[in-house]
Coordinates of C-alpha atoms in Angstrom, one line a residue:
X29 CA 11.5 2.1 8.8
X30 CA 12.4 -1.7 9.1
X31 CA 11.9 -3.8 5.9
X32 CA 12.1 -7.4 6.2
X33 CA 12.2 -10.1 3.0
X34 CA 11.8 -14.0 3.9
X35 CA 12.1 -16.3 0.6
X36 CA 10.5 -19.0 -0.5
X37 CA 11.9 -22.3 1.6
X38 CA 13.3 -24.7 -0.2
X39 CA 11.2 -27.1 1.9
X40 CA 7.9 -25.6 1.8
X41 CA 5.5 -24.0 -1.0
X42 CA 5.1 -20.3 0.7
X43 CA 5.3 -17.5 -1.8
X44 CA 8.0 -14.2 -0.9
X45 CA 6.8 -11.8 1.4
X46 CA 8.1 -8.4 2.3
X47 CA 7.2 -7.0 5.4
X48 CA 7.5 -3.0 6.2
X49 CA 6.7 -1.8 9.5
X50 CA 6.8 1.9 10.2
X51 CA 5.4 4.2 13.9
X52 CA 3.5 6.5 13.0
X53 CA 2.4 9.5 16.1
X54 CA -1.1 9.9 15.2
X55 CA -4.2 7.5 16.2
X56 CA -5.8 4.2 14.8
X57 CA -8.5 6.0 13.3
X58 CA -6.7 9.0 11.7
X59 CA -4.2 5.9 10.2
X60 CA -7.5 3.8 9.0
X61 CA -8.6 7.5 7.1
X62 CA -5.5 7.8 5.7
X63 CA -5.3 4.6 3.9
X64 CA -8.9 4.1 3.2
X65 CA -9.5 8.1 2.4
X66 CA -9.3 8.6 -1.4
X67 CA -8.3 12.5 -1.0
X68 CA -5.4 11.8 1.7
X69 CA -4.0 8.6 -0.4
X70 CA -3.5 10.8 -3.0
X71 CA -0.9 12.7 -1.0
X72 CA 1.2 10.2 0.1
X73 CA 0.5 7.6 -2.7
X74 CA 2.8 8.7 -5.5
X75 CA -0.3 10.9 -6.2
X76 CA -2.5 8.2 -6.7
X77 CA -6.2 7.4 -4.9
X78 CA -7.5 4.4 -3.7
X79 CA -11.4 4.0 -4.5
X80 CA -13.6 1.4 -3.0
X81 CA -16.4 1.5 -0.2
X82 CA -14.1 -0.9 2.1
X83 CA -16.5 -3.5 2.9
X84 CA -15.5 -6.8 2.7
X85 CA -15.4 -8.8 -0.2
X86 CA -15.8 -5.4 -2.3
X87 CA -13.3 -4.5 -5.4
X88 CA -10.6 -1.0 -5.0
X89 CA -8.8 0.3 -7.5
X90 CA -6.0 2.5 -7.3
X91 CA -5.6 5.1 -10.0
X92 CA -3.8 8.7 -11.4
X93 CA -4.9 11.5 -11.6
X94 CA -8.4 11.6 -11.4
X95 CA -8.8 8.1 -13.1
X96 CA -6.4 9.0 -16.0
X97 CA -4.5 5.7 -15.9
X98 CA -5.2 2.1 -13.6
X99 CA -2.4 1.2 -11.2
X100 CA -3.7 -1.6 -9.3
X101 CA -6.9 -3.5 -8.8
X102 CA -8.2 -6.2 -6.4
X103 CA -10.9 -6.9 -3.7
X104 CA -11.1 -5.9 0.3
X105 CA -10.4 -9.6 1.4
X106 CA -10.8 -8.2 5.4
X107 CA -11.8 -5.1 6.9
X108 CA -11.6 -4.9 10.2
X109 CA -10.8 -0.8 11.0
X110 CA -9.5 0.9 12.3
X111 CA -7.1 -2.3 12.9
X112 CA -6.6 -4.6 10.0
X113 CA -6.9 -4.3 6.0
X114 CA -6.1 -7.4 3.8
X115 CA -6.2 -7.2 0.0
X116 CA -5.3 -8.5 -2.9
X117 CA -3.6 -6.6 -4.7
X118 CA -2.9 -7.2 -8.8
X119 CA -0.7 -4.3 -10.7
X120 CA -2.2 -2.8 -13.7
X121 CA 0.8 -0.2 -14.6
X122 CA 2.5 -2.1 -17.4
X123 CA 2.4 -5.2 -19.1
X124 CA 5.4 -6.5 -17.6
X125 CA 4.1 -5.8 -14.3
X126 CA 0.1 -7.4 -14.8
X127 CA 2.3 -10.8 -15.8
X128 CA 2.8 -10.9 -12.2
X129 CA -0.1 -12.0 -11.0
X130 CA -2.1 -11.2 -8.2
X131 CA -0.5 -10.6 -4.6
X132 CA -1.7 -9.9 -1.5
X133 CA -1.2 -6.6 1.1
X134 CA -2.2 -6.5 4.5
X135 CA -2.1 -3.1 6.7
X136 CA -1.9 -3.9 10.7
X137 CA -2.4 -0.7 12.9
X138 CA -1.5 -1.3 17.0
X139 CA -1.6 1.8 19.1
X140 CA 1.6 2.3 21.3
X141 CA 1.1 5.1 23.5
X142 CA 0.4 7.9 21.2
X143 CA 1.4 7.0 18.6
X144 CA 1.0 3.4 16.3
X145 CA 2.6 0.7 14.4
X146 CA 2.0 0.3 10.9
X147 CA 2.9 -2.7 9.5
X148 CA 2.5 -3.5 5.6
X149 CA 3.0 -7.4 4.5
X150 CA 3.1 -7.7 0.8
X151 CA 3.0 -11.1 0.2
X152 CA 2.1 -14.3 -2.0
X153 CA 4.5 -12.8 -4.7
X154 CA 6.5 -15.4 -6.6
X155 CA 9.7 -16.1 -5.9
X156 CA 11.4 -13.3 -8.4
X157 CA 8.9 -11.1 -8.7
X158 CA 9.6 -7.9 -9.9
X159 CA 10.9 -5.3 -7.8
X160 CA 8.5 -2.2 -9.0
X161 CA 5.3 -4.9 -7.4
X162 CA 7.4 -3.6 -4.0
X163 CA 9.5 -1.5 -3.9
X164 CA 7.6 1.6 -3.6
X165 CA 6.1 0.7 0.0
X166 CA 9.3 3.0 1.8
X167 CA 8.0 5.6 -0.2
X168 CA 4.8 5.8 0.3
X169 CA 4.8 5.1 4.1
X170 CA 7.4 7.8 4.5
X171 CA 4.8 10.1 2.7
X172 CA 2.1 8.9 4.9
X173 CA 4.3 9.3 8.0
X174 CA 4.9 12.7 6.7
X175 CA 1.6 13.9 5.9
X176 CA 0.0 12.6 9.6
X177 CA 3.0 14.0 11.5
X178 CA 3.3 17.3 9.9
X179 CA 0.4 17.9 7.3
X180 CA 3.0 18.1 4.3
X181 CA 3.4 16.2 1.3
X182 CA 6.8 14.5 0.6
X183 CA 8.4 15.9 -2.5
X184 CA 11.2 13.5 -3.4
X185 CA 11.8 12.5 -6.8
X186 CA 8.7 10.2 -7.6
X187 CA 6.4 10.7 -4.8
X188 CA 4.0 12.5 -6.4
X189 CA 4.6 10.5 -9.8
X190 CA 1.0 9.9 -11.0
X191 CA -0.3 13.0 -9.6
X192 CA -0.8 14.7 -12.7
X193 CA -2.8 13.0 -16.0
X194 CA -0.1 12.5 -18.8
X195 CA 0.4 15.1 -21.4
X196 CA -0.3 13.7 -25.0
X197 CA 2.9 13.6 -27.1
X198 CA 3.6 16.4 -29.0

């Protein structure tokens, strides 16, 4: 997986991206289920689904556990499948992280022979921005890679983090 980070320019007012691009044997439209599918996010999504009826202009959110806890809200800026998903993308797991703001996350699929490219931009973050807004994405698209190419879940430490509701405290 390559991972690339370009700063804000001193010269210009562009927000930090980060850019994550990943290939991926499997098809356009297997990929576009995957991401937009609420069941298969859940297995590559640190146990979390994405809900929305992908339409443009139309809210997701992405929650645990059968809607035990909100991770992350926004709207379905373009939908364009099985090629292109833009969204923005605001974090609802802890007060530190909703102070962030809103960002934005776009999902590019290209087929390459049999296989495609998956490229994730997060961007419009501010310069600083905490790490947990991005720091998940080699995660994730290693579960997704994981789950396409073989039909199993990854099991590393935190990949399946939300996948369960929280116990209440004893």
């Amino acid at each position: 997986m390559n991972a690339q980070s370009s700063g804000k320019r001193p010269w210009t007012a562009e927000p930090t991206e980060k850019v994550f691009e990943i290939y991926i044997k499997t098809t356009p439209e297997r990929l576009w289920e995957a991401i937009t599918d609420e069941e298969l996010r859940r297995k590559y999504n640190f146990g979390a689904s994405a809900s929305s009826d992908w339409t443009p202009g139309s809210p997701y959110e992405l929650s645990a556990a059968n809607g035990s806890m909100l991770l992350a809200t926004g709207e379905n800026l373009e939908v364009d499948p099985p090629r292109r998903l833009v969204q923005s993308f605001t974090a609802q797991w802890s007060e530190e992280i909703k102070s962030e703001g809103t960002s934005r996350v776009t999902w590019e699929i290209e087929p390459v022979g049999d296989s495609c490219r998956l490229t994730v931009t997060h961007d419009h973050l501010r310069e600083g921005a905490n790490g947990e807004l991005y720091g998940g994405w080699p995660m994730i698209l290693s579960g997704l890679k994981t789950l396409l190419e073989t039909g199993e879940t990854l099991t590393t430490p935190g990949s399946l983090r939300y996948s369960q509701a929280p116990q209440p405290a004893a």
